[in-house]
Short mmCIF file of C-alpha atoms in Angstrom, two decimals:
data_model
loop_
_atom_site.label_atom_id
_atom_site.label_comp_id
_atom_site.label_asym_id
_atom_site.label_seq_id
_atom_site.Cartn_x
_atom_site.Cartn_y
_atom_site.Cartn_z
CA MET J 1 -15.50 -15.21 -16.96
CA SER J 2 -17.26 -15.43 -13.60
CA THR J 3 -18.97 -12.36 -12.21
CA GLY J 4 -17.60 -10.55 -9.18
CA MET J 5 -19.33 -8.27 -6.75
CA SER J 6 -18.71 -4.53 -6.65
CA GLU J 7 -18.20 -2.80 -3.33
CA ASN J 8 -21.85 -1.95 -2.86
CA GLY J 9 -22.95 -5.51 -3.57
CA THR J 10 -24.01 -5.03 -7.16
CA LEU J 11 -22.77 -7.26 -9.96
CA SER J 12 -19.60 -6.29 -11.74
CA ASN J 13 -17.43 -7.94 -14.37
CA VAL J 14 -14.23 -6.24 -13.20
CA TRP J 15 -12.91 -9.21 -11.21
CA ASP J 16 -13.02 -12.95 -11.78
CA THR J 17 -13.55 -13.72 -8.11
CA LYS J 18 -12.88 -17.44 -8.59
CA LEU J 19 -9.37 -16.73 -9.83
CA GLN J 20 -8.35 -13.22 -8.79
CA GLN J 21 -7.90 -11.34 -5.51
CA PHE J 22 -10.34 -8.45 -5.17
CA HIS J 23 -8.82 -4.95 -5.15
CA GLY J 24 -10.44 -1.57 -4.77
CA GLY J 25 -10.26 1.42 -7.09
CA GLN J 26 -12.57 0.02 -9.75
CA ASP J 27 -15.85 1.85 -9.23
CA TRP J 28 -14.88 5.31 -10.46
CA ASN J 29 -14.53 4.19 -14.08
CA HIS J 30 -18.19 3.16 -14.17
CA LEU J 31 -19.68 6.34 -12.74
CA ASP J 32 -21.29 8.96 -14.97
CA ASN J 33 -21.13 11.53 -12.12
CA PHE J 34 -17.60 10.83 -10.94
CA ILE J 35 -16.05 13.60 -8.78
CA GLU J 36 -13.23 12.05 -6.75
CA ASP J 37 -11.99 8.55 -5.86
CA PHE J 38 -11.91 8.10 -2.09
CA SER J 39 -11.50 4.33 -2.46
CA VAL J 40 -7.77 4.27 -3.22
CA THR J 41 -4.88 5.36 -1.01
CA THR J 42 -3.09 7.42 -3.65
CA ASN J 43 -1.57 10.82 -2.90
CA ALA J 44 -4.20 13.55 -2.58
CA LEU J 45 -1.96 15.92 -4.59
CA GLY J 46 -2.42 13.87 -7.75
CA THR J 47 0.26 12.81 -10.23
CA PRO J 48 3.46 14.96 -10.27
CA LYS J 49 3.39 17.00 -13.46
CA ALA J 50 7.08 16.69 -14.48
CA ALA J 51 7.07 12.92 -14.11
CA LEU J 52 3.77 12.66 -15.98
CA GLU J 53 5.24 14.65 -18.85
CA ALA J 54 8.33 12.44 -18.89
CA SER J 55 6.11 9.42 -19.16
CA ARG J 56 4.12 10.94 -22.00
CA GLU J 57 7.35 11.77 -23.85
CA ALA J 58 8.48 8.18 -23.47
CA VAL J 59 5.28 7.06 -25.21
CA SER J 60 6.52 8.79 -28.34
CA ASN J 61 9.50 6.41 -28.37
CA PHE J 62 7.45 3.23 -28.49
CA GLN J 63 9.42 2.08 -31.54
CA SER J 64 12.52 1.80 -29.30
CA SER J 65 13.04 -0.87 -26.64
CA GLN J 66 13.65 0.32 -23.07
CA SER J 67 16.92 -0.59 -21.35
CA SER J 68 16.98 -4.13 -20.00
CA ASN J 69 19.01 -3.06 -16.96
CA GLN J 70 16.26 -0.63 -15.86
CA GLU J 71 18.67 2.31 -15.99
CA PRO J 72 18.86 5.19 -15.30
CA ALA J 73 15.63 4.81 -13.30
CA LYS J 74 17.11 2.17 -10.94
CA THR J 75 20.10 4.33 -10.02
CA SER J 76 17.83 7.35 -9.52
CA LEU J 77 15.59 5.36 -7.17
CA ALA J 78 18.68 4.11 -5.33
CA GLN J 79 19.72 7.72 -4.77
CA PHE J 80 16.23 8.47 -3.41
CA LEU J 81 16.42 5.54 -0.98
CA TRP J 82 20.04 5.97 0.11
CA PRO J 83 21.09 9.59 -0.65
CA ASP J 84 24.53 9.22 0.94
CA ASP J 85 25.70 5.77 -0.14
CA TYR J 86 23.45 4.59 -2.95
CA LEU J 87 26.39 3.12 -4.91
CA LYS J 88 26.97 0.58 -2.16
CA HIS J 89 23.43 -0.70 -2.28
CA LYS J 90 21.95 -0.22 -5.74
CA ASP J 91 22.92 -3.74 -6.83
CA ARG J 92 20.47 -5.06 -4.26
CA LEU J 93 17.62 -3.12 -5.93
CA LEU J 94 15.27 -4.54 -8.56
CA LEU J 95 12.32 -2.86 -10.27
CA GLY J 96 9.14 -4.64 -11.18
CA ASN J 97 5.79 -4.26 -12.92
CA GLY J 98 4.17 -3.02 -9.73
CA ALA J 99 4.87 -4.54 -6.32
CA SER J 100 2.66 -7.51 -7.23
CA GLU J 101 5.22 -8.95 -9.67
CA LEU J 102 7.99 -8.74 -7.09
CA ILE J 103 5.81 -10.20 -4.32
CA ASP J 104 5.14 -13.20 -6.57
CA LEU J 105 8.82 -13.58 -7.58
CA ALA J 106 10.03 -13.53 -3.97
CA ILE J 107 7.36 -15.95 -2.73
CA ARG J 108 7.96 -18.38 -5.61
CA SER J 109 11.71 -18.38 -4.91
CA ALA J 110 11.35 -18.93 -1.16
CA PRO J 111 11.86 -22.39 0.35
CA SER J 112 8.74 -24.51 0.85
CA GLY J 113 6.97 -24.28 4.15
CA PRO J 114 4.15 -22.49 5.95
CA TRP J 115 3.64 -18.74 5.72
CA LYS J 116 2.33 -16.23 8.22
CA PRO J 117 1.01 -12.66 7.67
CA GLY J 118 1.79 -9.71 9.91
CA PRO J 119 0.11 -9.54 13.31
CA TRP J 120 -2.54 -7.07 12.16
CA ASP J 121 -6.30 -7.69 12.08
CA THR J 122 -6.11 -7.85 8.25
CA GLN J 123 -3.68 -6.64 5.59
CA TYR J 124 -3.18 -6.18 1.84
CA LYS J 125 -4.18 -9.52 0.34
CA GLU J 126 -1.70 -9.90 -2.54
CA TYR J 127 0.69 -11.78 -0.22
CA GLN J 128 -2.05 -14.27 0.69
CA ARG J 129 -2.99 -14.69 -2.95
CA SER J 130 0.53 -15.48 -4.00
CA ALA J 131 1.19 -17.80 -1.03
CA GLU J 132 -2.00 -19.74 -1.75
CA ALA J 133 -1.21 -19.91 -5.46
CA ASN J 134 2.08 -21.53 -4.46
CA ASN J 135 0.32 -24.09 -2.25
CA ARG J 136 1.58 -22.78 1.08
CA THR J 137 -0.20 -23.53 4.34
CA ALA J 138 -1.17 -20.40 6.29
CA LEU J 139 -0.50 -19.94 10.00
CA PRO J 140 -2.84 -17.50 11.85
CA SER J 141 -1.28 -14.08 12.30
CA LYS J 142 -1.20 -14.50 16.12
CA ASP J 143 0.23 -18.03 15.98
CA THR J 144 3.35 -18.33 18.13
CA ASN J 145 4.93 -20.91 15.83
CA ARG J 146 7.68 -19.70 13.52
CA ALA J 147 7.03 -19.71 9.77
CA THR J 148 9.22 -20.37 6.78
CA LEU J 149 7.78 -17.32 5.07
CA LEU J 150 6.69 -14.08 6.81
CA CYS J 151 4.76 -11.37 4.97
CA ILE J 152 4.09 -8.12 6.77
CA VAL J 153 2.68 -4.84 5.42
CA ASN J 154 4.10 -1.96 7.51
CA PRO J 155 2.37 0.46 7.75
CA CYS J 156 -0.53 -1.91 7.36
CA ASN J 157 -3.02 -1.20 4.62
CA PRO J 158 -5.92 -1.03 5.47
CA THR J 159 -5.75 -1.07 9.29
CA GLY J 160 -3.13 1.69 9.65
CA ASP J 161 -1.13 -0.23 12.27
CA TYR J 162 2.62 0.47 12.29
CA PHE J 163 5.75 -0.99 13.82
CA THR J 164 8.75 1.25 14.40
CA VAL J 165 11.86 -0.26 12.86
CA GLU J 166 13.03 -1.66 16.19
CA GLU J 167 9.60 -3.26 16.83
CA LEU J 168 9.65 -4.65 13.31
CA LYS J 169 13.09 -6.19 13.76
CA ARG J 170 12.01 -7.88 16.99
CA TRP J 171 8.87 -9.26 15.33
CA ILE J 172 10.95 -10.74 12.50
CA ILE J 173 13.38 -12.39 14.88
CA ASP J 174 10.54 -13.88 16.93
CA ASN J 175 8.50 -15.23 14.07
CA VAL J 176 10.74 -16.58 11.28
CA GLU J 177 12.43 -19.97 11.06
CA ASP J 178 16.17 -20.24 10.43
CA GLY J 179 16.63 -20.39 6.67
CA GLY J 180 13.31 -18.62 6.12
CA VAL J 181 12.27 -15.61 4.03
CA VAL J 182 10.71 -12.34 5.18
CA LEU J 183 8.81 -9.94 2.91
CA VAL J 184 8.27 -6.49 4.41
CA ASP J 185 6.00 -4.15 2.42
CA GLU J 186 6.89 -0.54 3.19
CA SER J 187 4.84 1.01 0.38
CA MET J 188 3.14 3.50 2.68
CA GLN J 189 6.17 4.14 4.91
CA PRO J 190 7.59 7.12 2.93
CA TRP J 191 4.56 9.20 4.02
CA GLN J 192 6.25 9.40 7.43
CA LEU J 193 7.75 12.81 6.81
CA SER J 194 11.27 13.46 5.49
CA GLU J 195 12.85 11.29 8.19
CA PHE J 196 11.14 8.13 6.89
CA ARG J 197 14.43 6.47 5.90
CA SER J 198 15.72 6.33 9.48
CA ASP J 199 12.66 4.32 10.61
CA SER J 200 12.72 2.03 7.61
CA LEU J 201 14.36 -1.35 7.13
CA ILE J 202 16.16 0.14 4.10
CA SER J 203 18.46 1.82 6.63
CA GLN J 204 19.16 -1.32 8.63
CA HIS J 205 22.03 -2.71 6.60
CA GLU J 206 23.81 -4.43 9.50
CA PHE J 207 20.64 -6.09 10.76
CA LEU J 208 19.78 -7.41 7.30
CA ALA J 209 23.33 -8.68 6.80
CA SER J 210 23.62 -10.27 10.29
CA ILE J 211 20.29 -12.11 10.22
CA TYR J 212 21.25 -13.58 6.86
CA ARG J 213 24.80 -14.41 8.01
CA GLU J 214 23.80 -15.88 11.39
CA SER J 215 20.39 -17.45 10.67
CA ASN J 216 20.26 -17.67 6.88
CA VAL J 217 17.12 -15.51 6.95
CA SER J 218 16.55 -13.49 3.80
CA VAL J 219 14.67 -10.20 4.26
CA TYR J 220 13.18 -8.41 1.23
CA VAL J 221 11.82 -4.86 1.46
CA ILE J 222 9.11 -4.17 -1.10
CA HIS J 223 7.65 -0.87 -2.29
CA SER J 224 4.74 -0.06 -4.59
CA TRP J 225 5.49 3.43 -5.80
CA THR J 226 2.09 3.98 -7.39
CA LYS J 227 0.44 5.30 -4.21
CA ILE J 228 2.85 7.97 -3.02
CA TRP J 229 3.25 9.29 -6.57
CA SER J 230 -0.39 8.68 -7.61
CA CYS J 231 0.28 6.61 -10.75
CA ALA J 232 -1.60 3.41 -10.04
CA GLY J 233 -2.26 2.68 -13.72
CA LEU J 234 1.44 2.83 -14.59
CA ARG J 235 2.59 -0.14 -12.50
CA VAL J 236 5.98 0.39 -10.91
CA GLY J 237 7.43 -1.25 -7.83
CA SER J 238 10.81 -2.18 -6.33
CA VAL J 239 12.38 -4.69 -3.98
CA VAL J 240 15.52 -4.28 -1.87
CA CYS J 241 17.08 -7.75 -1.64
CA PRO J 242 19.29 -9.10 1.15
CA THR J 243 22.28 -9.32 -1.18
CA ALA J 244 23.13 -8.67 -4.81
CA GLN J 245 23.08 -12.44 -5.33
CA HIS J 246 19.47 -12.61 -4.15
CA CYS J 247 18.65 -9.83 -6.59
CA ASP J 248 20.31 -11.80 -9.41
CA ALA J 249 18.25 -14.86 -8.49
CA LEU J 250 14.98 -12.91 -8.78
CA LYS J 251 16.10 -11.31 -12.02
CA ARG J 252 16.82 -14.78 -13.43
CA ILE J 253 13.15 -15.74 -13.14
CA GLN J 254 11.73 -12.31 -13.93
CA VAL J 255 10.20 -11.75 -17.33
CA PRO J 256 12.59 -9.52 -19.36
CA TRP J 257 11.53 -5.88 -19.81
CA SER J 258 8.70 -6.25 -17.30
CA VAL J 259 8.82 -2.51 -16.53
CA ASN J 260 7.83 -0.51 -19.59
CA GLY J 261 9.54 2.61 -20.92
CA PRO J 262 6.95 5.16 -19.74
CA ALA J 263 7.12 3.72 -16.21
CA LEU J 264 10.93 3.90 -16.17
CA ALA J 265 10.83 7.49 -17.44
CA PHE J 266 8.26 8.41 -14.81
CA LEU J 267 10.32 6.89 -12.00
CA ASP J 268 13.59 8.46 -13.12
CA THR J 269 11.93 11.90 -12.97
CA VAL J 270 9.65 11.63 -9.99
CA VAL J 271 12.32 10.69 -7.47
CA LYS J 272 13.95 14.08 -8.10
CA ASP J 273 10.74 16.05 -7.41
CA HIS J 274 11.65 17.10 -3.86
CA GLU J 275 9.06 19.85 -3.83
CA TYR J 276 6.28 17.34 -4.41
CA MET J 277 7.42 15.22 -1.47
CA GLU J 278 7.73 18.24 0.83
CA ARG J 279 4.20 19.28 -0.13
CA THR J 280 2.96 15.72 0.48
CA TRP J 281 4.39 15.70 3.99
CA GLU J 282 3.00 19.17 4.64
CA VAL J 283 -0.63 18.62 3.64
CA THR J 284 -1.42 14.92 4.19
CA THR J 285 -1.28 14.94 7.98
CA ARG J 286 -3.28 18.22 8.11
CA TRP J 287 -5.93 17.11 5.64
CA ARG J 288 -6.25 13.73 7.36
CA ALA J 289 -6.89 15.40 10.75
CA GLU J 290 -9.46 17.72 9.15
CA LEU J 291 -11.14 14.74 7.45
CA ILE J 292 -11.44 12.88 10.77
CA ASP J 293 -12.90 15.96 12.48
CA ARG J 294 -15.65 16.18 9.85
CA LEU J 295 -16.34 12.45 9.98
CA MET J 296 -16.59 12.62 13.77
CA SER J 297 -19.40 15.12 13.38
CA LEU J 298 -21.32 12.61 11.25
CA SER J 299 -20.66 9.90 13.83
CA LYS J 300 -21.96 12.14 16.62
CA ALA J 301 -25.19 12.77 14.67
CA ILE J 302 -25.76 9.03 14.44
CA VAL J 303 -25.11 8.53 18.14
CA ASP J 304 -27.50 11.37 19.03
CA SER J 305 -30.16 10.08 16.64
CA HIS J 306 -30.11 6.62 18.23
CA ASN J 307 -29.14 7.78 21.74
CA ASP J 308 -26.53 5.02 21.65
CA GLU J 309 -22.83 5.63 22.33
CA ARG J 310 -22.01 2.21 21.03
CA LEU J 311 -22.60 3.51 17.50
CA ALA J 312 -19.70 6.00 17.74
CA TRP J 313 -17.29 5.35 14.88
CA LYS J 314 -13.71 4.38 15.63
CA PHE J 315 -10.91 5.77 13.45
CA HIS J 316 -7.76 3.74 12.89
CA GLY J 317 -4.32 4.58 11.48
CA LYS J 318 -1.26 6.70 12.08
CA LYS J 319 -1.65 10.43 11.56
CA PHE J 320 0.76 10.54 8.57
CA LEU J 321 -1.15 8.02 6.45
CA SER J 322 -3.07 8.78 3.27
CA TRP J 323 -6.33 7.12 4.41
CA VAL J 324 -8.56 6.53 7.42
CA TRP J 325 -9.84 3.03 8.34
CA ILE J 326 -13.24 3.53 9.97
CA ASP J 327 -15.21 1.05 12.03
CA MET J 328 -18.81 2.23 11.50
CA LYS J 329 -19.95 -0.38 14.05
CA THR J 330 -22.83 -1.83 12.04
CA ILE J 331 -22.98 -3.59 8.67
CA GLU J 332 -26.08 -1.60 7.76
CA ILE J 333 -24.45 1.80 8.22
CA ALA J 334 -21.25 0.72 6.45
CA GLU J 335 -23.23 -0.57 3.47
CA GLU J 336 -25.29 2.62 3.38
CA ALA J 337 -22.12 4.68 3.48
CA VAL J 338 -20.62 2.82 0.52
CA ALA J 339 -23.83 3.05 -1.53
CA LYS J 340 -24.40 6.76 -0.85
CA ALA J 341 -20.79 7.68 -1.60
CA LYS J 342 -20.88 5.80 -4.89
CA ALA J 343 -24.20 7.37 -5.85
CA ALA J 344 -22.71 10.80 -5.25
CA GLY J 345 -19.66 10.13 -7.43
CA VAL J 346 -17.22 9.87 -4.55
CA PRO J 347 -16.70 6.09 -4.07
CA VAL J 348 -15.06 4.78 -0.87
CA ARG J 349 -13.63 1.31 -0.16
CA SER J 350 -15.82 -1.18 1.62
CA GLY J 351 -14.08 -3.38 4.15
CA ASN J 352 -16.21 -6.36 3.17
CA PRO J 353 -14.91 -7.64 -0.21
CA GLY J 354 -11.29 -8.60 0.03
CA TYR J 355 -10.86 -7.83 3.73
CA ASP J 356 -13.97 -9.50 5.18
CA ARG J 357 -14.55 -6.62 7.58
CA PRO J 358 -18.17 -5.67 6.80
CA THR J 359 -18.52 -2.90 9.38
CA PHE J 360 -15.40 -1.08 8.11
CA VAL J 361 -14.95 1.54 5.39
CA ARG J 362 -11.66 2.98 4.11
CA VAL J 363 -11.65 6.64 3.10
CA ALA J 364 -8.68 8.23 1.31
CA VAL J 365 -7.35 11.62 2.35
CA ARG J 366 -8.36 14.23 -0.17
CA GLU J 367 -8.29 18.04 -0.39
CA PRO J 368 -11.05 19.68 1.68
CA SER J 369 -13.05 20.92 -1.31
CA LYS J 370 -13.47 17.31 -2.49
CA VAL J 371 -14.29 16.13 1.04
CA ASP J 372 -17.28 18.50 0.93
CA PHE J 373 -18.97 16.17 -1.59
CA LEU J 374 -18.46 13.12 0.59
CA ILE J 375 -19.77 14.85 3.71
CA GLN J 376 -22.80 16.07 1.78
CA ALA J 377 -23.48 12.50 0.57
CA TRP J 378 -23.34 11.23 4.16
CA LYS J 379 -25.23 14.04 5.90
CA THR J 380 -28.24 11.78 6.65
CA LEU J 381 -26.21 8.60 7.01
CA GLY J 382 -27.63 6.35 9.77
CA ILE J 383 -30.09 9.01 10.95
CA ARG J 384 -33.50 7.78 12.03
#
C-alpha cells in the first residue's frame, strides 16, 4: 500500500493516496492524548443514547440476517422526511452503506457525458472521485456549458455556502442538459432548524416531477445521516429518487444487504428522537457563534502582533452549520494551527489535503468546555 500524508504533513498509512480520496477524521485514533475531534462535522451533542442502545442490541442478533427490504427503518426515515404524506413517497427512498455507496450507484447509472460540481470554491470530494472513476470529463464549476451530470453539495461542506431551495432549482435548470442527472447532497441541510423540510428539495415534489416529465432530467437527493446523528463509523445514508422506477434501477445494481442490522436498528430509533433534534437546533447555532467570537480574539492577537490587518481571519458558513471554515490567510499559520491542535489532542481539519486550500482550516462546533482546549492550544498561534 502506498503511504498517504496526514493533515499536518507527517506520514500516515491511513489512506492509499494513489487509489483513494482523502477524508478527514483519521487523526484522533492515533493520539495518546486525545480530548476532542474538531476535524469532523458531526453533531456536538454526540451519539443519541437510545439509538446507540438499539444498535448495540442488534449486535446480539448477528446470527440472524437483517431484512432485505430495509424495513422498518426505511418507513421510519420516510416519516421523518415527510411527516404528513410519507406513504406517497417512501417507494422513492433507498438506504445505503453511507452516502458514498449511493453516490457511486447514481453516478454509475447516469448516462455518459461530462460532469460539473456545484458553483462553490470547493466541495466534498466523493462526487469527483466517483465521476473520475467512471471516466467522466469534468467541467469547471463556473463553466456556463450545461453538463450531463451535476453534483452539488448544499449546504456545501467545507465552504458553508448555501442555496435556498428556489436558488437551487434555478441553478439546476440553468446547468443540466436535457436527459441529464442531478445529484444534490443535502446531508447538512437538516441542521437548518425544525423548518428544514420546507427549504429542501425533498419538499419540491412538483418540481422534481415536472423537470423529469418535461426535460427527462432525473434529480436525486442524497443524505449522509452519520453527521447529524454522530455515528460516522456506522455508515448509513439515503437517496430520494425521482420516481419509484429510478429507485428500483439503483436497487437492481446495489449489493444486497448493504446496510447492516445495527445500522438499520440505529436509524429506525434515531428518527423518533425528537428531543435530540430540538436540542441540536437549540445549541448548535449558539455554540457556533461563541466559537467564532473566541477565534476572532485569536485572529486579533495575530493582527496586532504583526500590525497587519491583512492577516485577519475570515470565517465562512451559515450560522446553523456544525463547523466553521476559516481562511487563516497564510499557509504558515494554517499549518501551525493544525500541528498545535493535533499536539494538544484536539485535531482540526486542514484545508490542504483533499481540498487543496492550504490557508484554510475547518473547525467543528463543540461544547464550550472542549473549545477551551483548542483555544489554549492556539493562544500563541502566529504571534511574533
